[in-house]
Short mmCIF file of C-alpha atoms and ligand atoms in Angstrom, two decimals:
data_model
loop_
_atom_site.label_atom_id
_atom_site.label_comp_id
_atom_site.label_asym_id
_atom_site.label_seq_id
_atom_site.Cartn_x
_atom_site.Cartn_y
_atom_site.Cartn_z
CA MET E 1 -22.36 15.84 -15.11
CA THR E 2 -23.81 19.10 -16.44
CA THR E 3 -27.31 20.30 -15.42
CA ALA E 4 -29.21 22.44 -17.85
CA ILE E 5 -31.73 24.71 -16.21
CA ILE E 6 -34.34 26.09 -18.57
CA GLY E 7 -35.90 29.07 -16.91
CA VAL E 8 -34.03 31.42 -14.48
CA GLY E 9 -36.96 32.82 -12.59
CA ASN E 10 -38.15 32.22 -9.06
CA ILE E 11 -37.21 28.43 -9.07
CA GLY E 12 -34.44 28.32 -11.69
CA SER E 13 -32.36 31.10 -10.17
CA PRO E 14 -31.99 29.70 -6.60
CA LEU E 15 -31.58 26.22 -8.00
CA ALA E 16 -28.70 27.33 -10.25
CA ARG E 17 -27.12 29.30 -7.31
CA HIS E 18 -27.40 26.23 -4.94
CA LEU E 19 -26.07 23.82 -7.52
CA VAL E 20 -23.06 25.99 -8.30
CA GLY E 21 -22.51 26.36 -4.62
CA GLY E 22 -22.39 22.64 -4.37
CA GLY E 23 -19.79 22.39 -7.18
CA GLU E 24 -22.12 21.34 -10.07
CA PRO E 25 -21.70 22.87 -13.53
CA VAL E 26 -24.85 24.40 -14.92
CA VAL E 27 -25.89 25.67 -18.34
CA LEU E 28 -28.71 28.21 -18.12
CA ALA E 29 -31.40 29.08 -20.72
CA ALA E 30 -34.46 31.40 -20.71
CA LYS E 31 -36.89 32.93 -23.16
CA ASP E 32 -34.74 36.16 -23.14
CA GLU E 33 -31.20 34.81 -23.28
CA ALA E 34 -29.88 37.93 -21.58
CA HIS E 35 -31.63 36.83 -18.34
CA ALA E 36 -29.61 33.56 -18.46
CA GLN E 37 -26.46 35.41 -19.25
CA ALA E 38 -26.90 37.77 -16.47
CA LEU E 39 -27.27 35.05 -13.90
CA ALA E 40 -24.44 33.00 -15.39
CA GLN E 41 -22.08 35.96 -15.05
CA GLU E 42 -23.11 36.38 -11.41
CA LEU E 43 -22.50 32.73 -10.62
CA GLY E 44 -19.02 32.47 -12.11
CA PRO E 45 -16.98 29.76 -13.98
CA LEU E 46 -19.28 26.78 -13.19
CA ALA E 47 -22.28 28.52 -14.95
CA ARG E 48 -22.75 29.61 -18.56
CA ALA E 49 -25.60 30.58 -20.67
CA ALA E 50 -26.97 29.16 -23.99
CA SER E 51 -30.05 28.90 -26.17
CA VAL E 52 -32.71 26.54 -24.99
CA GLU E 53 -31.71 23.92 -27.63
CA ASP E 54 -27.97 24.19 -26.90
CA ALA E 55 -28.52 24.04 -23.12
CA ILE E 56 -30.59 20.83 -23.59
CA ALA E 57 -28.16 19.37 -25.91
CA ASP E 58 -25.25 19.98 -23.37
CA GLY E 59 -27.07 18.95 -20.25
CA ASP E 60 -27.01 15.37 -18.85
CA VAL E 61 -29.85 16.44 -16.73
CA VAL E 62 -32.35 18.99 -17.87
CA VAL E 63 -34.55 20.90 -15.30
CA PHE E 64 -37.55 22.64 -16.91
CA ALA E 65 -38.03 25.49 -14.46
CA VAL E 66 -40.80 27.08 -16.58
CA TRP E 67 -44.57 26.90 -16.30
CA LEU E 68 -46.42 23.72 -17.24
CA ASP E 69 -47.72 24.99 -20.58
CA THR E 70 -44.23 25.92 -21.55
CA ILE E 71 -42.79 22.58 -20.48
CA LYS E 72 -45.41 20.81 -22.67
CA GLU E 73 -44.38 23.00 -25.75
CA LEU E 74 -40.63 22.55 -25.19
CA ILE E 75 -40.49 18.84 -24.56
CA VAL E 76 -42.59 18.14 -27.78
CA ARG E 77 -40.56 20.63 -29.86
CA ASP E 78 -37.19 19.31 -28.53
CA ALA E 79 -38.07 15.63 -28.01
CA ARG E 80 -35.12 14.38 -30.07
CA LEU E 81 -32.68 16.28 -27.98
CA LEU E 82 -34.18 14.84 -24.74
CA GLU E 83 -33.50 11.23 -25.70
CA ASP E 84 -31.30 9.63 -22.92
CA LYS E 85 -31.48 12.78 -20.66
CA VAL E 86 -32.74 12.94 -17.16
CA VAL E 87 -35.71 15.31 -17.43
CA VAL E 88 -36.64 16.98 -14.22
CA ASP E 89 -40.09 18.58 -13.76
CA PRO E 90 -40.67 21.03 -10.91
CA SER E 91 -44.03 22.28 -12.14
CA ASN E 92 -47.44 22.61 -10.50
CA PRO E 93 -50.59 22.37 -12.51
CA LEU E 94 -51.02 26.10 -12.24
CA GLY E 95 -51.42 29.04 -14.56
CA PHE E 96 -53.22 32.37 -14.79
CA ASP E 97 -56.70 33.12 -16.03
CA GLU E 98 -57.65 36.32 -18.01
CA ASN E 99 -57.74 38.37 -14.83
CA GLY E 100 -54.25 37.35 -13.76
CA GLN E 101 -55.56 35.03 -11.13
CA LEU E 102 -53.69 31.84 -10.35
CA ILE E 103 -55.83 28.80 -11.36
CA ARG E 104 -55.48 25.03 -11.49
CA THR E 105 -54.93 24.15 -15.31
CA LEU E 106 -55.56 20.39 -15.10
CA PRO E 107 -58.60 18.39 -13.91
CA GLU E 108 -58.62 17.45 -10.28
CA GLY E 109 -56.78 14.13 -9.85
CA GLN E 110 -54.38 14.67 -12.78
CA SER E 111 -50.89 15.72 -11.95
CA SER E 112 -48.63 17.76 -14.00
CA GLY E 113 -45.95 15.10 -13.58
CA SER E 114 -48.16 12.55 -15.29
CA VAL E 115 -48.79 14.83 -18.14
CA VAL E 116 -45.07 15.77 -18.60
CA ALA E 117 -44.07 12.02 -18.28
CA SER E 118 -46.66 11.07 -20.86
CA LEU E 119 -45.18 13.53 -23.45
CA LEU E 120 -41.63 12.33 -23.10
CA SER E 121 -40.22 9.57 -25.43
CA ALA E 122 -39.30 6.31 -23.73
CA GLY E 123 -35.57 7.07 -23.79
CA ALA E 124 -35.90 10.01 -21.42
CA HIS E 125 -35.59 9.54 -17.74
CA PHE E 126 -38.43 11.36 -15.96
CA VAL E 127 -38.04 12.73 -12.49
CA LYS E 128 -40.55 14.92 -10.52
CA ALA E 129 -38.48 17.22 -8.27
CA PHE E 130 -37.52 20.76 -7.22
CA GLY E 131 -41.12 22.13 -6.95
CA THR E 132 -41.98 20.93 -3.57
CA LEU E 133 -41.26 24.14 -1.70
CA ASP E 134 -42.23 27.56 -2.41
CA ALA E 135 -39.51 29.65 -4.14
CA ASP E 136 -38.54 31.68 -1.03
CA SER E 137 -38.15 28.55 1.09
CA LEU E 138 -36.07 26.88 -1.72
CA ALA E 139 -33.85 29.95 -1.80
CA ARG E 140 -33.40 30.17 2.05
CA ALA E 141 -33.32 26.66 3.31
CA THR E 142 -30.15 25.39 1.64
CA ASN E 143 -27.71 23.76 4.03
CA ARG E 144 -30.11 24.25 6.89
CA GLU E 145 -28.66 23.58 10.27
CA PRO E 146 -28.64 21.53 12.47
CA ARG E 147 -30.67 19.30 10.19
CA ARG E 148 -31.01 19.69 6.45
CA ALA E 149 -34.44 20.18 4.88
CA VAL E 150 -35.78 17.40 2.65
CA LEU E 151 -36.62 17.79 -1.06
CA PHE E 152 -39.09 15.00 -2.04
CA TYR E 153 -38.95 13.39 -5.53
CA ALA E 154 -40.78 10.92 -7.56
CA THR E 155 -39.51 8.62 -10.33
CA GLU E 156 -39.53 5.01 -11.48
CA ASP E 157 -36.19 5.44 -13.10
CA ASP E 158 -32.90 4.31 -11.49
CA ALA E 159 -30.71 6.61 -13.52
CA GLY E 160 -33.12 9.48 -12.79
CA ALA E 161 -33.05 8.59 -9.10
CA ALA E 162 -29.16 8.59 -8.91
CA SER E 163 -28.96 11.86 -10.67
CA ILE E 164 -31.59 13.74 -8.63
CA GLU E 165 -30.12 12.43 -5.38
CA ARG E 166 -26.84 13.78 -6.33
CA LEU E 167 -28.26 17.18 -7.27
CA ILE E 168 -30.47 17.57 -4.26
CA ARG E 169 -27.52 16.80 -2.02
CA ALA E 170 -25.34 19.23 -3.94
CA ALA E 171 -28.02 21.93 -3.58
CA GLY E 172 -27.86 21.55 0.22
CA PHE E 173 -30.92 19.46 0.91
CA ASP E 174 -31.66 15.76 1.75
CA PRO E 175 -33.45 13.73 -1.00
CA PHE E 176 -36.50 11.61 -0.20
CA LYS E 177 -38.28 9.44 -2.66
CA VAL E 178 -42.00 9.27 -2.48
CA GLY E 179 -42.61 6.87 -5.28
CA GLY E 180 -43.14 6.86 -9.05
CA VAL E 181 -45.04 8.91 -11.56
CA ALA E 182 -48.42 7.87 -9.99
CA ASP E 183 -47.29 9.57 -6.81
CA ALA E 184 -46.14 12.85 -8.31
CA TRP E 185 -49.48 14.49 -7.28
CA ARG E 186 -48.29 14.12 -3.74
CA ILE E 187 -45.51 16.61 -4.13
CA GLU E 188 -47.41 19.08 -6.29
CA ALA E 189 -49.73 21.93 -5.21
CA PRO E 190 -52.52 22.46 -4.81
CA GLY E 191 -53.52 19.19 -3.08
CA GLY E 192 -50.37 17.24 -2.54
CA ASP E 193 -50.00 16.01 1.12
CA LEU E 194 -46.22 16.12 0.88
CA HIS E 195 -45.95 19.47 -0.85
CA GLN E 196 -44.88 22.24 1.50
CA LEU E 197 -48.52 23.60 1.39
CA GLY E 198 -49.83 20.20 2.35
CA LEU E 199 -47.47 20.12 5.25
CA ASN E 200 -48.85 23.34 6.66
CA GLY E 201 -45.81 25.32 5.22
CA GLU E 202 -43.32 23.27 7.23
CA LEU E 203 -39.94 22.19 5.87
CA VAL E 204 -39.28 18.69 7.13
CA ASP E 205 -36.06 16.94 7.98
CA LEU E 206 -35.45 13.18 7.03
CA ASP E 207 -37.11 11.81 10.20
CA GLN E 208 -40.18 14.03 9.81
CA ALA E 209 -40.35 13.02 6.16
CA ARG E 210 -40.30 9.37 7.01
CA ALA E 211 -43.05 9.98 9.52
CA ALA E 212 -45.20 11.92 7.14
CA VAL E 213 -44.95 9.26 4.59
CA ALA E 214 -45.55 6.42 7.02
CA ALA E 215 -48.55 8.14 8.34
CA THR E 216 -50.30 7.80 5.02
CA GLU E 217 -49.26 4.22 4.31
CA VAL E 218 -52.13 1.68 4.43
CA PRO E 219 -51.21 -1.21 6.81
CA ALA E 220 -50.75 -4.55 4.90
N1 NAP O 301 -42.65 30.12 -7.77
C1 NAP O 301 -42.82 29.10 -6.97
O1 NAP O 301 -42.94 29.40 -5.70
C2 NAP O 301 -42.91 27.63 -7.41
C3 NAP O 301 -42.88 26.69 -6.48
C4 NAP O 301 -42.88 25.42 -6.78
C5 NAP O 301 -42.93 25.07 -8.24
N2 NAP O 301 -42.92 26.10 -9.12
C6 NAP O 301 -43.03 25.71 -10.57
O2 NAP O 301 -41.72 26.02 -11.16
C7 NAP O 301 -42.02 26.49 -12.49
C8 NAP O 301 -41.29 27.71 -12.68
O3 NAP O 301 -41.89 28.68 -11.81
P1 NAP O 301 -41.34 30.17 -11.50
O4 NAP O 301 -42.08 30.74 -10.44
O5 NAP O 301 -39.79 30.04 -11.35
O6 NAP O 301 -41.47 30.93 -12.86
P2 NAP O 301 -41.00 32.37 -13.33
O7 NAP O 301 -40.41 33.13 -12.16
O8 NAP O 301 -42.15 32.97 -14.05
O9 NAP O 301 -39.88 32.04 -14.32
C9 NAP O 301 -40.16 31.43 -15.55
C10 NAP O 301 -38.94 31.31 -16.36
O10 NAP O 301 -39.32 30.55 -17.62
C11 NAP O 301 -38.67 31.12 -18.58
N3 NAP O 301 -39.34 30.96 -19.84
C12 NAP O 301 -40.58 31.29 -20.24
N4 NAP O 301 -40.91 30.83 -21.47
C13 NAP O 301 -39.77 30.17 -21.88
C14 NAP O 301 -39.49 29.55 -23.16
N5 NAP O 301 -40.31 29.34 -24.17
N6 NAP O 301 -38.28 29.03 -23.25
C15 NAP O 301 -37.31 29.09 -22.24
N7 NAP O 301 -37.54 29.73 -21.02
C16 NAP O 301 -38.82 30.24 -20.96
C17 NAP O 301 -38.56 32.73 -18.39
O11 NAP O 301 -37.66 33.30 -19.16
P3 NAP O 301 -37.34 34.89 -19.03
O12 NAP O 301 -36.48 35.01 -17.85
O13 NAP O 301 -36.57 35.19 -20.33
O14 NAP O 301 -38.67 35.64 -18.89
C18 NAP O 301 -38.21 32.61 -16.80
O15 NAP O 301 -36.85 32.67 -16.62
C19 NAP O 301 -43.53 26.49 -12.74
O16 NAP O 301 -43.86 25.28 -13.43
C20 NAP O 301 -44.02 26.48 -11.33
O17 NAP O 301 -45.37 25.84 -11.37
C21 NAP O 301 -42.91 27.33 -8.74
#
């Protein structure tokens, strides 16, 4: 299985490093291909760089580690290439205003996961994942001891779930499914109760993840 990572910034770089560390081959792309090449060279034989189109074409899984507005552009432009791929969305509904201030870019109540999923063709396998921690925590918490940290994910798709569980484990974390696309908001920021920010900055292990999810379940 090859994982294409589009974007080698704060999220894409540590993710690529962790996956290669876990033995997963990656193909990296960025706006400036030289950035992807530099990281691929640093990571060694399991990593290579390509154009965005070639990376998508070569990946079984495609992680869009770019800002939401860029994901929207790329998945519409490259819809045909994404047929049958597992498409992983780590985005938060955030962008910058004209003063460089971070702002919410979607109405309250609308998740970026629901927007990305709605733009994909029926043949793509959507998964929300890899955006539940801040970039620093993602970089540092791989293979945490004595108990691994959890990365939450959301999908309705069995193939997507199998792929993301494998990648989360390879990256040195424990996977935990929170539900489907309708639950994606729970692992996004701002506002998601299972995003690191919603958990007061904590990184949870599997037992704590189960407890956090159970605490919000309405009794039957
Ligand atoms: N940063 C965090 O703590 C954090 C936490 C959770 C989730 N997220 C989410 O993760 C996503 C990535 O955030 P980030 O902080 O990693 O962003 P970032 O550091 O700004 O990196 C963005 C990457 O996207 C690439 N890119 C931009 N336009 C592109 C295009 N048209 N085609 C291909 N690549 C393009 C950039 O390429 P160049 O290298 O060539 O500029 C860069 O490598 C966002 O959706 C964000 O909401 C971020």
